[in-house]
CSV table of C-alpha atoms and ligand atoms in Angstrom, one decimal:
chain,number,residue,atom,x,y,z
A,1,MET,CA,0.1,-0.2,0.0
A,2,ILE,CA,1.0,3.6,-1.0
A,3,SER,CA,1.7,5.0,2.3
A,4,ASP,CA,3.7,2.3,4.3
A,5,ASP,CA,6.3,2.7,1.5
A,6,LEU,CA,5.4,6.9,2.7
A,7,PHE,CA,6.1,6.5,6.4
A,8,THR,CA,9.3,3.5,5.4
A,9,ARG,CA,10.7,6.5,4.2
A,10,PHE,CA,9.8,8.7,5.9
A,11,TYR,CA,11.6,7.7,9.2
A,12,ALA,CA,14.5,6.3,7.2
A,13,ILE,CA,14.9,10.8,7.0
A,14,TYR,CA,14.3,11.2,10.2
A,15,GLY,CA,13.3,9.0,12.9
A,16,LYS,CA,11.0,6.9,13.5
A,17,PRO,CA,10.7,8.3,17.8
A,18,GLU,CA,7.3,7.9,19.6
A,19,ASN,CA,5.5,9.9,17.7
A,20,GLN,CA,3.3,9.5,14.5
A,21,PRO,CA,3.8,11.1,11.6
A,22,ARG,CA,-0.4,12.4,10.4
A,23,LEU,CA,-0.7,11.4,6.6
A,24,PHE,CA,-3.0,14.4,3.9
A,25,PHE,CA,-3.0,14.5,0.6
A,26,ALA,CA,-4.7,17.3,-1.8
A,27,PRO,CA,-5.0,16.7,-6.1
A,28,GLY,CA,-3.7,17.7,-8.8
A,29,ARG,CA,-7.0,19.2,-11.1
A,30,VAL,CA,-7.4,18.9,-15.0
A,31,ASN,CA,-10.0,22.5,-16.2
A,32,LEU,CA,-12.4,21.3,-18.9
A,33,ILE,CA,-13.1,24.3,-20.1
A,34,GLY,CA,-12.5,27.6,-19.6
A,35,GLU,CA,-9.5,28.4,-19.8
A,36,HIS,CA,-7.8,32.1,-18.8
A,37,THR,CA,-10.8,33.7,-17.3
A,38,ASP,CA,-10.0,32.8,-14.1
A,39,TYR,CA,-8.3,35.5,-13.1
A,40,ASN,CA,-10.7,38.1,-15.6
A,41,GLY,CA,-13.4,37.3,-13.5
A,42,GLY,CA,-14.9,35.0,-15.8
A,43,TYR,CA,-16.7,30.8,-14.8
A,44,VAL,CA,-14.3,27.5,-14.8
A,45,LEU,CA,-14.8,24.4,-14.3
A,46,PRO,CA,-12.2,22.0,-13.3
A,47,CYS,CA,-12.4,19.2,-11.8
A,48,ALA,CA,-9.7,17.3,-8.6
A,49,LEU,CA,-8.0,14.3,-10.0
A,50,GLN,CA,-6.9,10.6,-8.5
A,51,TYR,CA,-3.4,12.0,-8.8
A,52,GLY,CA,-2.2,14.6,-6.1
A,53,THR,CA,1.1,15.1,-3.2
A,54,TYR,CA,1.3,12.9,-0.6
A,55,LEU,CA,2.4,14.5,3.2
A,56,LEU,CA,3.4,13.5,5.7
A,57,ILE,CA,4.4,15.2,9.0
A,58,ARG,CA,5.3,15.5,12.8
A,59,GLN,CA,5.9,18.1,15.4
A,60,SER,CA,9.4,18.5,16.5
A,61,SER,CA,10.9,19.7,19.4
A,62,GLU,CA,13.7,21.9,17.8
A,63,GLU,CA,13.1,25.6,16.0
A,64,MET,CA,12.9,24.2,12.8
A,65,ILE,CA,11.0,23.1,9.5
A,66,LYS,CA,12.1,20.0,7.9
A,67,LEU,CA,11.9,19.4,4.4
A,68,ALA,CA,12.3,16.1,2.5
A,69,SER,CA,10.5,15.2,-1.4
A,70,ALA,CA,10.6,11.6,-2.7
A,71,ASN,CA,10.7,13.8,-5.9
A,72,PHE,CA,12.9,16.3,-5.6
A,73,GLU,CA,16.9,15.3,-4.0
A,74,PHE,CA,16.6,19.3,-2.9
A,75,ARG,CA,16.3,19.2,1.6
A,76,ALA,CA,15.8,21.6,3.3
A,77,ASP,CA,16.1,22.6,7.5
A,78,ILE,CA,14.9,26.0,8.3
A,79,ARG,CA,15.3,27.6,11.6
A,80,LEU,CA,11.5,29.0,12.4
A,81,ALA,CA,13.2,32.9,12.0
A,82,ASP,CA,14.0,32.8,8.7
A,83,ILE,CA,10.5,30.2,6.9
A,84,SER,CA,9.4,33.3,4.8
A,85,ARG,CA,12.9,33.5,2.9
A,86,LYS,CA,13.1,32.4,-0.5
A,87,ILE,CA,15.3,29.6,-1.7
A,88,ASP,CA,16.3,30.0,-5.0
A,89,SER,CA,14.2,28.3,-8.2
A,90,GLN,CA,13.9,25.2,-5.6
A,91,TRP,CA,10.1,23.2,-5.3
A,92,VAL,CA,10.9,23.6,-1.5
A,93,ASN,CA,9.3,27.6,-2.5
A,94,TYR,CA,6.3,26.7,-2.2
A,95,PRO,CA,5.9,25.0,1.5
A,96,LEU,CA,7.3,28.4,2.4
A,97,GLY,CA,5.1,30.5,0.4
A,98,ILE,CA,2.7,29.1,2.7
A,99,PHE,CA,4.6,28.8,5.7
A,100,ASP,CA,5.0,33.4,5.1
A,101,GLN,CA,0.9,33.2,4.6
A,102,PHE,CA,0.8,31.4,7.3
A,103,ARG,CA,3.4,34.3,9.3
A,104,GLN,CA,2.0,36.9,8.2
A,105,MET,CA,-1.9,36.4,9.7
A,106,ASN,CA,0.5,35.7,13.4
A,107,LEU,CA,-0.1,32.0,13.2
A,108,ASN,CA,2.8,30.8,15.0
A,109,LEU,CA,4.3,27.6,13.8
A,110,PRO,CA,5.7,25.3,15.8
A,111,GLY,CA,8.6,22.7,14.7
A,112,PHE,CA,7.5,19.9,11.7
A,113,GLU,CA,9.0,17.5,10.1
A,114,ILE,CA,7.7,16.9,6.5
A,115,PHE,CA,7.8,14.4,3.8
A,116,TYR,CA,6.1,15.5,0.4
A,117,SER,CA,5.7,12.5,-2.0
A,118,GLY,CA,3.5,12.8,-5.1
A,119,ASP,CA,2.5,11.4,-8.2
A,120,ILE,CA,1.5,14.7,-10.5
A,121,PRO,CA,3.3,14.9,-13.3
A,122,ASN,CA,5.9,18.0,-13.3
A,123,SER,CA,5.0,20.8,-15.4
A,124,ALA,CA,2.1,19.0,-17.1
A,125,GLY,CA,-0.2,22.2,-17.1
A,126,LEU,CA,-2.2,19.3,-13.7
A,127,SER,CA,-1.9,21.9,-10.5
A,128,SER,CA,1.6,19.9,-8.9
A,129,SER,CA,1.9,23.5,-7.4
A,130,ALA,CA,-0.9,24.3,-6.5
A,131,SER,CA,-1.4,20.7,-4.7
A,132,ILE,CA,1.9,20.8,-2.4
A,133,GLU,CA,0.2,24.5,-1.8
A,134,MET,CA,-2.5,23.2,-0.5
A,135,VAL,CA,-1.9,20.5,1.0
A,136,THR,CA,0.6,21.4,3.0
A,137,ALA,CA,-2.1,25.0,4.3
A,138,TYR,CA,-4.1,22.5,5.1
A,139,ALA,CA,-2.0,19.9,6.7
A,140,LEU,CA,-0.8,23.0,9.4
A,141,SER,CA,-4.1,24.4,9.1
A,142,VAL,CA,-4.5,20.8,11.1
A,143,MET,CA,-0.8,20.8,13.5
A,144,ILE,CA,-1.9,24.1,15.1
A,145,ASN,CA,-5.2,23.5,15.0
A,146,ALA,CA,-6.4,27.0,13.2
A,147,ILE,CA,-10.4,26.4,13.4
A,148,GLN,CA,-11.5,29.6,12.2
A,149,LEU,CA,-9.6,28.8,9.0
A,150,SER,CA,-12.1,27.4,6.0
A,151,MET,CA,-11.3,25.8,3.0
A,152,TRP,CA,-11.7,29.3,1.3
A,153,ASP,CA,-9.5,30.9,3.2
A,154,LEU,CA,-6.7,28.0,3.0
A,155,ILE,CA,-7.9,28.7,-1.1
A,156,LYS,CA,-7.1,32.4,-0.8
A,157,LEU,CA,-4.4,31.4,1.0
A,158,SER,CA,-2.5,29.9,-1.3
A,159,GLN,CA,-2.7,31.4,-4.1
A,160,ARG,CA,-1.5,34.6,-2.8
A,161,SER,CA,1.3,32.2,-1.7
A,162,GLU,CA,2.0,32.1,-5.5
A,163,ASN,CA,0.7,35.5,-6.7
A,164,GLN,CA,3.7,37.3,-3.7
A,165,PHE,CA,6.2,34.6,-3.0
A,166,VAL,CA,6.5,32.2,-6.2
A,167,GLY,CA,5.5,35.2,-8.6
A,168,VAL,CA,3.3,33.6,-10.9
A,169,GLN,CA,0.3,36.2,-10.9
A,170,CYS,CA,-2.3,32.8,-11.4
A,171,GLY,CA,-6.5,33.3,-10.6
A,172,ILE,CA,-8.6,30.3,-8.2
A,173,MET,CA,-9.1,28.4,-9.9
A,174,ASP,CA,-6.3,25.6,-9.0
A,175,GLN,CA,-6.2,26.1,-5.3
A,176,PHE,CA,-10.4,26.4,-6.4
A,177,ALA,CA,-10.6,22.3,-7.5
A,178,VAL,CA,-7.7,21.1,-5.1
A,179,GLY,CA,-9.6,21.9,-2.3
A,180,MET,CA,-13.3,21.8,-3.6
A,181,GLY,CA,-12.7,18.9,-5.5
A,182,ALA,CA,-15.6,16.1,-5.4
A,183,LYS,CA,-15.5,12.8,-6.5
A,184,ASP,CA,-16.8,12.5,-10.0
A,185,HIS,CA,-18.2,15.8,-10.6
A,186,ALA,CA,-17.1,18.7,-11.7
A,187,LEU,CA,-16.9,22.5,-10.5
A,188,PHE,CA,-18.6,25.3,-12.1
A,189,LEU,CA,-17.0,28.7,-10.5
A,190,ASN,CA,-18.4,31.9,-10.7
A,191,CYS,CA,-14.3,33.3,-10.0
A,192,GLN,CA,-15.9,37.4,-9.2
A,193,THR,CA,-18.7,36.1,-6.9
A,194,LEU,CA,-16.9,32.8,-5.9
A,195,ASP,CA,-20.3,30.8,-6.0
A,196,TYR,CA,-20.1,27.4,-7.2
A,197,ASN,CA,-21.9,24.7,-8.2
A,198,ARG,CA,-20.4,20.8,-8.5
A,199,VAL,CA,-22.5,19.8,-11.8
A,200,PRO,CA,-22.5,16.1,-11.8
A,201,MET,CA,-20.0,14.2,-15.2
A,202,ILE,CA,-22.9,11.6,-16.1
A,203,LEU,CA,-20.8,10.9,-19.0
A,204,ASN,CA,-22.6,7.7,-21.2
A,205,GLY,CA,-20.1,5.6,-21.7
A,206,PHE,CA,-17.5,8.6,-22.8
A,207,LYS,CA,-14.1,8.6,-20.5
A,208,PHE,CA,-11.3,12.1,-19.3
A,209,ILE,CA,-8.5,10.2,-21.9
A,210,ILE,CA,-5.5,13.6,-20.9
A,211,ALA,CA,-2.8,14.0,-22.5
A,212,ASN,CA,1.0,15.4,-22.3
A,213,THR,CA,2.8,16.9,-24.6
A,214,ASN,CA,6.0,16.1,-22.0
A,215,LYS,CA,7.0,19.4,-24.1
A,216,PRO,CA,9.9,21.1,-21.2
A,217,ARG,CA,8.0,24.2,-21.5
A,218,ASP,CA,10.3,27.6,-20.1
A,219,LEU,CA,9.2,30.8,-19.4
A,220,THR,CA,5.9,29.3,-19.0
A,221,ASP,CA,5.7,31.6,-15.5
A,222,SER,CA,6.5,34.9,-17.8
A,223,LYS,CA,4.7,34.6,-20.3
A,224,TYR,CA,1.6,33.7,-18.2
A,225,ASN,CA,1.7,37.0,-16.4
A,226,GLU,CA,2.1,38.6,-19.9
A,227,ARG,CA,-1.4,38.0,-20.6
A,228,VAL,CA,-2.0,38.6,-17.3
A,229,ALA,CA,-0.9,42.5,-18.4
A,230,GLU,CA,-2.3,42.0,-21.6
A,231,CYS,CA,-6.1,41.5,-20.6
A,232,GLN,CA,-5.4,44.8,-18.1
A,233,LEU,CA,-4.5,46.6,-21.0
A,234,ALA,CA,-8.2,46.0,-22.5
A,235,VAL,CA,-10.2,46.6,-19.8
A,236,SER,CA,-8.0,50.2,-19.5
A,237,CYS,CA,-9.7,50.6,-23.4
A,238,LEU,CA,-12.8,49.2,-22.7
A,239,SER,CA,-13.2,51.8,-19.5
A,240,GLN,CA,-13.1,54.5,-21.9
A,241,ILE,CA,-16.7,53.7,-22.7
A,242,ILE,CA,-17.7,51.3,-19.5
A,243,SER,CA,-17.0,50.9,-15.9
A,244,ILE,CA,-15.6,47.9,-15.6
A,245,SER,CA,-12.7,46.5,-13.8
A,246,LYS,CA,-12.4,42.7,-15.4
A,247,LEU,CA,-12.8,41.1,-18.9
A,248,GLY,CA,-15.7,38.6,-17.4
A,249,GLU,CA,-18.1,41.1,-16.5
A,250,ILE,CA,-19.1,42.0,-19.9
A,251,SER,CA,-21.5,39.7,-21.9
A,252,TYR,CA,-20.2,38.2,-25.9
A,253,VAL,CA,-23.0,40.3,-27.2
A,254,GLN,CA,-21.9,43.9,-25.5
A,255,PHE,CA,-18.3,42.8,-26.3
A,256,TYR,CA,-18.7,43.0,-30.4
A,257,LYS,CA,-19.6,46.2,-29.6
A,258,MET,CA,-17.6,48.3,-28.1
A,259,GLN,CA,-14.4,45.7,-29.8
A,260,ASP,CA,-13.2,48.2,-31.7
A,261,GLU,CA,-12.5,50.5,-28.0
A,262,ILE,CA,-9.4,47.9,-28.6
A,263,SER,CA,-7.1,49.5,-31.2
A,264,ASP,CA,-3.9,47.0,-30.7
A,265,PRO,CA,-5.7,43.8,-32.1
A,266,LEU,CA,-3.7,41.5,-30.8
A,267,ILE,CA,-5.0,43.2,-27.8
A,268,ARG,CA,-8.1,42.7,-29.4
A,269,LYS,CA,-7.7,39.2,-29.8
A,270,ARG,CA,-7.3,38.7,-25.8
A,271,ALA,CA,-10.3,39.5,-24.6
A,272,ARG,CA,-11.8,37.8,-27.6
A,273,HIS,CA,-10.4,34.7,-25.9
A,274,VAL,CA,-11.3,35.4,-22.7
A,275,ILE,CA,-15.2,37.3,-23.4
A,276,SER,CA,-15.7,34.1,-25.8
A,277,GLU,CA,-14.6,31.5,-23.4
A,278,ASN,CA,-16.5,32.3,-20.9
A,279,GLN,CA,-19.6,32.1,-23.0
A,280,ARG,CA,-18.5,29.0,-23.5
A,281,VAL,CA,-18.4,27.7,-20.4
A,282,LEU,CA,-22.0,28.6,-19.4
A,283,ASN,CA,-23.2,27.4,-23.0
A,284,SER,CA,-21.0,24.1,-21.7
A,285,MET,CA,-23.0,24.3,-18.4
A,286,ALA,CA,-26.1,24.0,-20.3
A,287,CYS,CA,-25.2,21.0,-22.3
A,288,LEU,CA,-23.8,19.2,-19.4
A,289,ASN,CA,-27.3,19.9,-17.8
A,290,ARG,CA,-29.8,18.7,-20.7
A,291,GLY,CA,-27.3,15.6,-21.0
A,292,ASP,CA,-26.4,17.3,-23.9
A,293,ILE,CA,-22.1,15.7,-23.8
A,294,SER,CA,-21.4,15.7,-27.7
A,295,GLN,CA,-21.9,19.3,-27.9
A,296,PHE,CA,-19.9,19.8,-25.0
A,297,GLY,CA,-17.0,18.1,-27.2
A,298,ALA,CA,-17.2,20.9,-29.2
A,299,LEU,CA,-17.9,23.6,-27.2
A,300,MET,CA,-13.8,22.6,-25.6
A,301,ASN,CA,-12.7,22.2,-29.8
A,302,ALA,CA,-13.6,25.5,-30.3
A,303,SER,CA,-11.6,26.5,-26.8
A,304,HIS,CA,-8.7,25.1,-28.1
A,305,GLU,CA,-9.0,27.4,-31.3
A,306,SER,CA,-10.0,30.0,-29.5
A,307,LEU,CA,-6.3,29.6,-26.8
A,308,ARG,CA,-4.2,29.1,-30.9
A,309,ASP,CA,-5.8,31.7,-32.7
A,310,ASN,CA,-6.2,34.4,-30.4
A,311,TYR,CA,-5.0,34.0,-26.8
A,312,GLU,CA,-1.8,32.5,-28.8
A,313,VAL,CA,-1.0,29.8,-24.9
A,314,THR,CA,-0.6,26.4,-27.8
A,315,GLY,CA,2.3,25.4,-30.0
A,316,PHE,CA,3.7,22.5,-32.5
A,317,GLU,CA,3.3,20.4,-29.6
A,318,LEU,CA,-0.3,20.9,-28.2
A,319,ASP,CA,-2.0,21.0,-31.3
A,320,THR,CA,-0.7,18.5,-33.1
A,321,LEU,CA,-1.8,16.3,-29.9
A,322,VAL,CA,-4.8,17.7,-30.1
A,323,GLU,CA,-4.8,17.6,-34.0
A,324,GLU,CA,-4.1,14.4,-33.9
A,325,ALA,CA,-7.0,13.6,-31.3
A,326,GLN,CA,-9.6,14.8,-33.4
A,327,LYS,CA,-9.3,12.7,-35.9
A,328,ILE,CA,-9.7,9.5,-34.2
A,329,ASN,CA,-13.6,7.5,-34.6
A,330,GLY,CA,-14.6,8.4,-30.7
A,331,VAL,CA,-13.0,11.0,-29.6
A,332,ILE,CA,-15.4,14.1,-29.4
A,333,GLY,CA,-13.6,16.8,-27.6
A,334,ALA,CA,-10.1,17.9,-27.7
A,335,ARG,CA,-7.9,20.8,-26.2
A,336,MET,CA,-5.7,22.1,-23.8
A,337,THR,CA,-5.6,22.4,-20.8
A,338,GLY,CA,-4.6,24.9,-17.3
A,339,ALA,CA,-1.2,27.7,-18.6
A,340,GLY,CA,-0.3,25.8,-21.8
A,341,PHE,CA,2.8,26.4,-23.7
A,342,GLY,CA,3.4,23.0,-23.0
A,343,GLY,CA,1.3,20.3,-20.9
A,344,CYS,CA,-1.3,18.7,-20.9
A,345,THR,CA,-4.8,18.1,-23.7
A,346,VAL,CA,-8.0,16.8,-22.4
A,347,ASN,CA,-10.0,14.6,-24.2
A,348,LEU,CA,-12.9,13.7,-24.4
A,349,VAL,CA,-13.1,9.4,-26.2
A,350,ARG,CA,-15.5,7.2,-26.3
A,351,GLU,CA,-14.6,4.0,-23.6
A,352,SER,CA,-15.0,1.7,-26.8
A,353,ALA,CA,-12.1,3.8,-28.5
A,354,ILE,CA,-9.2,4.9,-25.4
A,355,GLU,CA,-7.2,2.1,-27.0
A,356,ASP,CA,-7.1,3.2,-30.3
A,357,PHE,CA,-6.6,7.0,-28.8
A,358,LYS,CA,-3.6,6.2,-27.3
A,359,SER,CA,-1.6,3.7,-30.1
A,360,HIS,CA,-3.0,6.1,-32.9
A,361,VAL,CA,-2.4,9.6,-31.1
A,362,GLY,CA,0.5,8.5,-29.7
A,363,ALA,CA,2.3,6.8,-33.0
A,364,GLY,CA,1.0,10.9,-35.1
A,365,TYR,CA,2.6,12.6,-32.4
A,366,HIS,CA,6.3,10.9,-32.2
A,367,ALA,CA,6.3,11.5,-35.8
A,368,LYS,CA,5.8,14.7,-36.1
A,369,THR,CA,7.6,15.9,-32.9
A,370,GLY,CA,9.8,13.2,-32.0
A,371,LEU,CA,8.1,13.1,-28.5
A,372,LYS,CA,6.7,10.5,-26.4
A,373,ALA,CA,2.9,11.4,-25.6
A,374,ASP,CA,1.5,10.0,-21.7
A,375,PHE,CA,-1.1,9.2,-21.7
A,376,TYR,CA,-3.7,9.0,-18.5
A,377,LEU,CA,-7.3,8.0,-17.8
A,378,ALA,CA,-8.8,11.2,-16.0
A,379,GLU,CA,-10.4,9.7,-12.2
A,380,ILE,CA,-12.6,12.7,-10.3
A,381,SER,CA,-11.7,12.7,-7.0
A,382,ASP,CA,-12.1,14.7,-4.3
A,383,GLY,CA,-10.2,17.6,-3.2
A,384,VAL,CA,-7.7,17.8,-0.1
A,385,LYS,CA,-8.3,15.9,3.5
A,386,GLU,CA,-6.4,14.0,5.6
A,387,ILE,CA,-6.1,10.0,5.7
A,388,THR,CA,-6.2,8.4,8.8
A,389,ASN,CA,-7.3,5.0,7.7
A,390,HIS,CA,-3.4,4.1,7.0
A,391,SER,CA,-2.0,1.8,8.5
B,1,GLA,C1,-3.2,28.7,-14.5
B,1,GLA,C2,-3.7,28.9,-13.3
B,1,GLA,C3,-4.7,29.5,-12.7
B,1,GLA,C4,-5.5,29.0,-14.7
B,1,GLA,C5,-4.7,28.2,-15.8
B,1,GLA,C6,-5.3,28.3,-16.7
B,1,GLA,O1,-2.9,27.3,-14.3
B,1,GLA,O2,-2.9,29.3,-11.9
B,1,GLA,O3,-5.0,30.5,-12.1
B,1,GLA,O4,-4.8,30.7,-14.8
B,1,GLA,O5,-3.7,28.7,-15.1
B,1,GLA,O6,-6.3,29.4,-17.1
């Protein structure tokens, strides 16, 4: 069982005195539709995955937080006085950012020994970072009995940590999906009001298959921040004629009447993506509510086209993987998921076509890019939690 091995590894690093560590888990996520809409106050439809990050944690009497991971060699023993100091481009900055948030809220932390182990592929756009942030925030809140912190507080502080400490101006979708995930349900979130619904995923013989481009991602964070800034520019152009603070506040119909206010064609395209994508999420909800899976698949395809042509966050590998998928009989929707620039696609595939999908898409993708794609079946799972039945 996975947890036996985790405990053994924990003891190998930190020794085995009397008190047992506690085990926590936070999933990764896949976004089904609604991409680059969250920081624009729009709609998203993500769900939590079976893959995620395990964390074992034990309080210690030393004035230190010790961090180790099964996935990275780098380890850090950090004095409590230094827990909010960044360490150059290391994975520990994700937990350090969370400690920093706790410090800013005057929530004192004692010494801890912490061990992480994750099975979300890194840099795949499946939120391995939000998963580390949320599992850390949740575990700390339990360990120090901070019952005043709700799940929403943990979600918001994890997002702030990524904005302020890690330096990515991300929206709230990833931390939200990791925190609020529900088995067999997608989550429809209004990122402006934070109202959300659980949407039962009744797929009638279809499955979501995630395909990883395995393209090494570079400059993702800076290109992401560039898109955030471009949307802000679009808002300031439109603000000449309408009072808005985010693109998500205007409808598709309104935008088409006022789009000429944005004189720069590149900025206009960026806004067109966000506003049309918002409408696609609303249309997707209508499709899912009436059980129209094939129309939902068509909206996924349209989302990819807009991310490719208007938002320009796809690139050769993601586009190839989507094109190869769309050639397969039994695929009704295929699109990139997450920030883009590499990472994964999500595909709605008829169960009987899954094997065909993997072999043909894998071969076609390899022939065109020289890269080997990986495939994962998405099992929609619960959000962050403590695992107590592990021994
Ligand atoms: C990343 C960010 C999210 C969201 C997506 C794009 O995953 O962390 O907040 O903006 O990209 O939809």
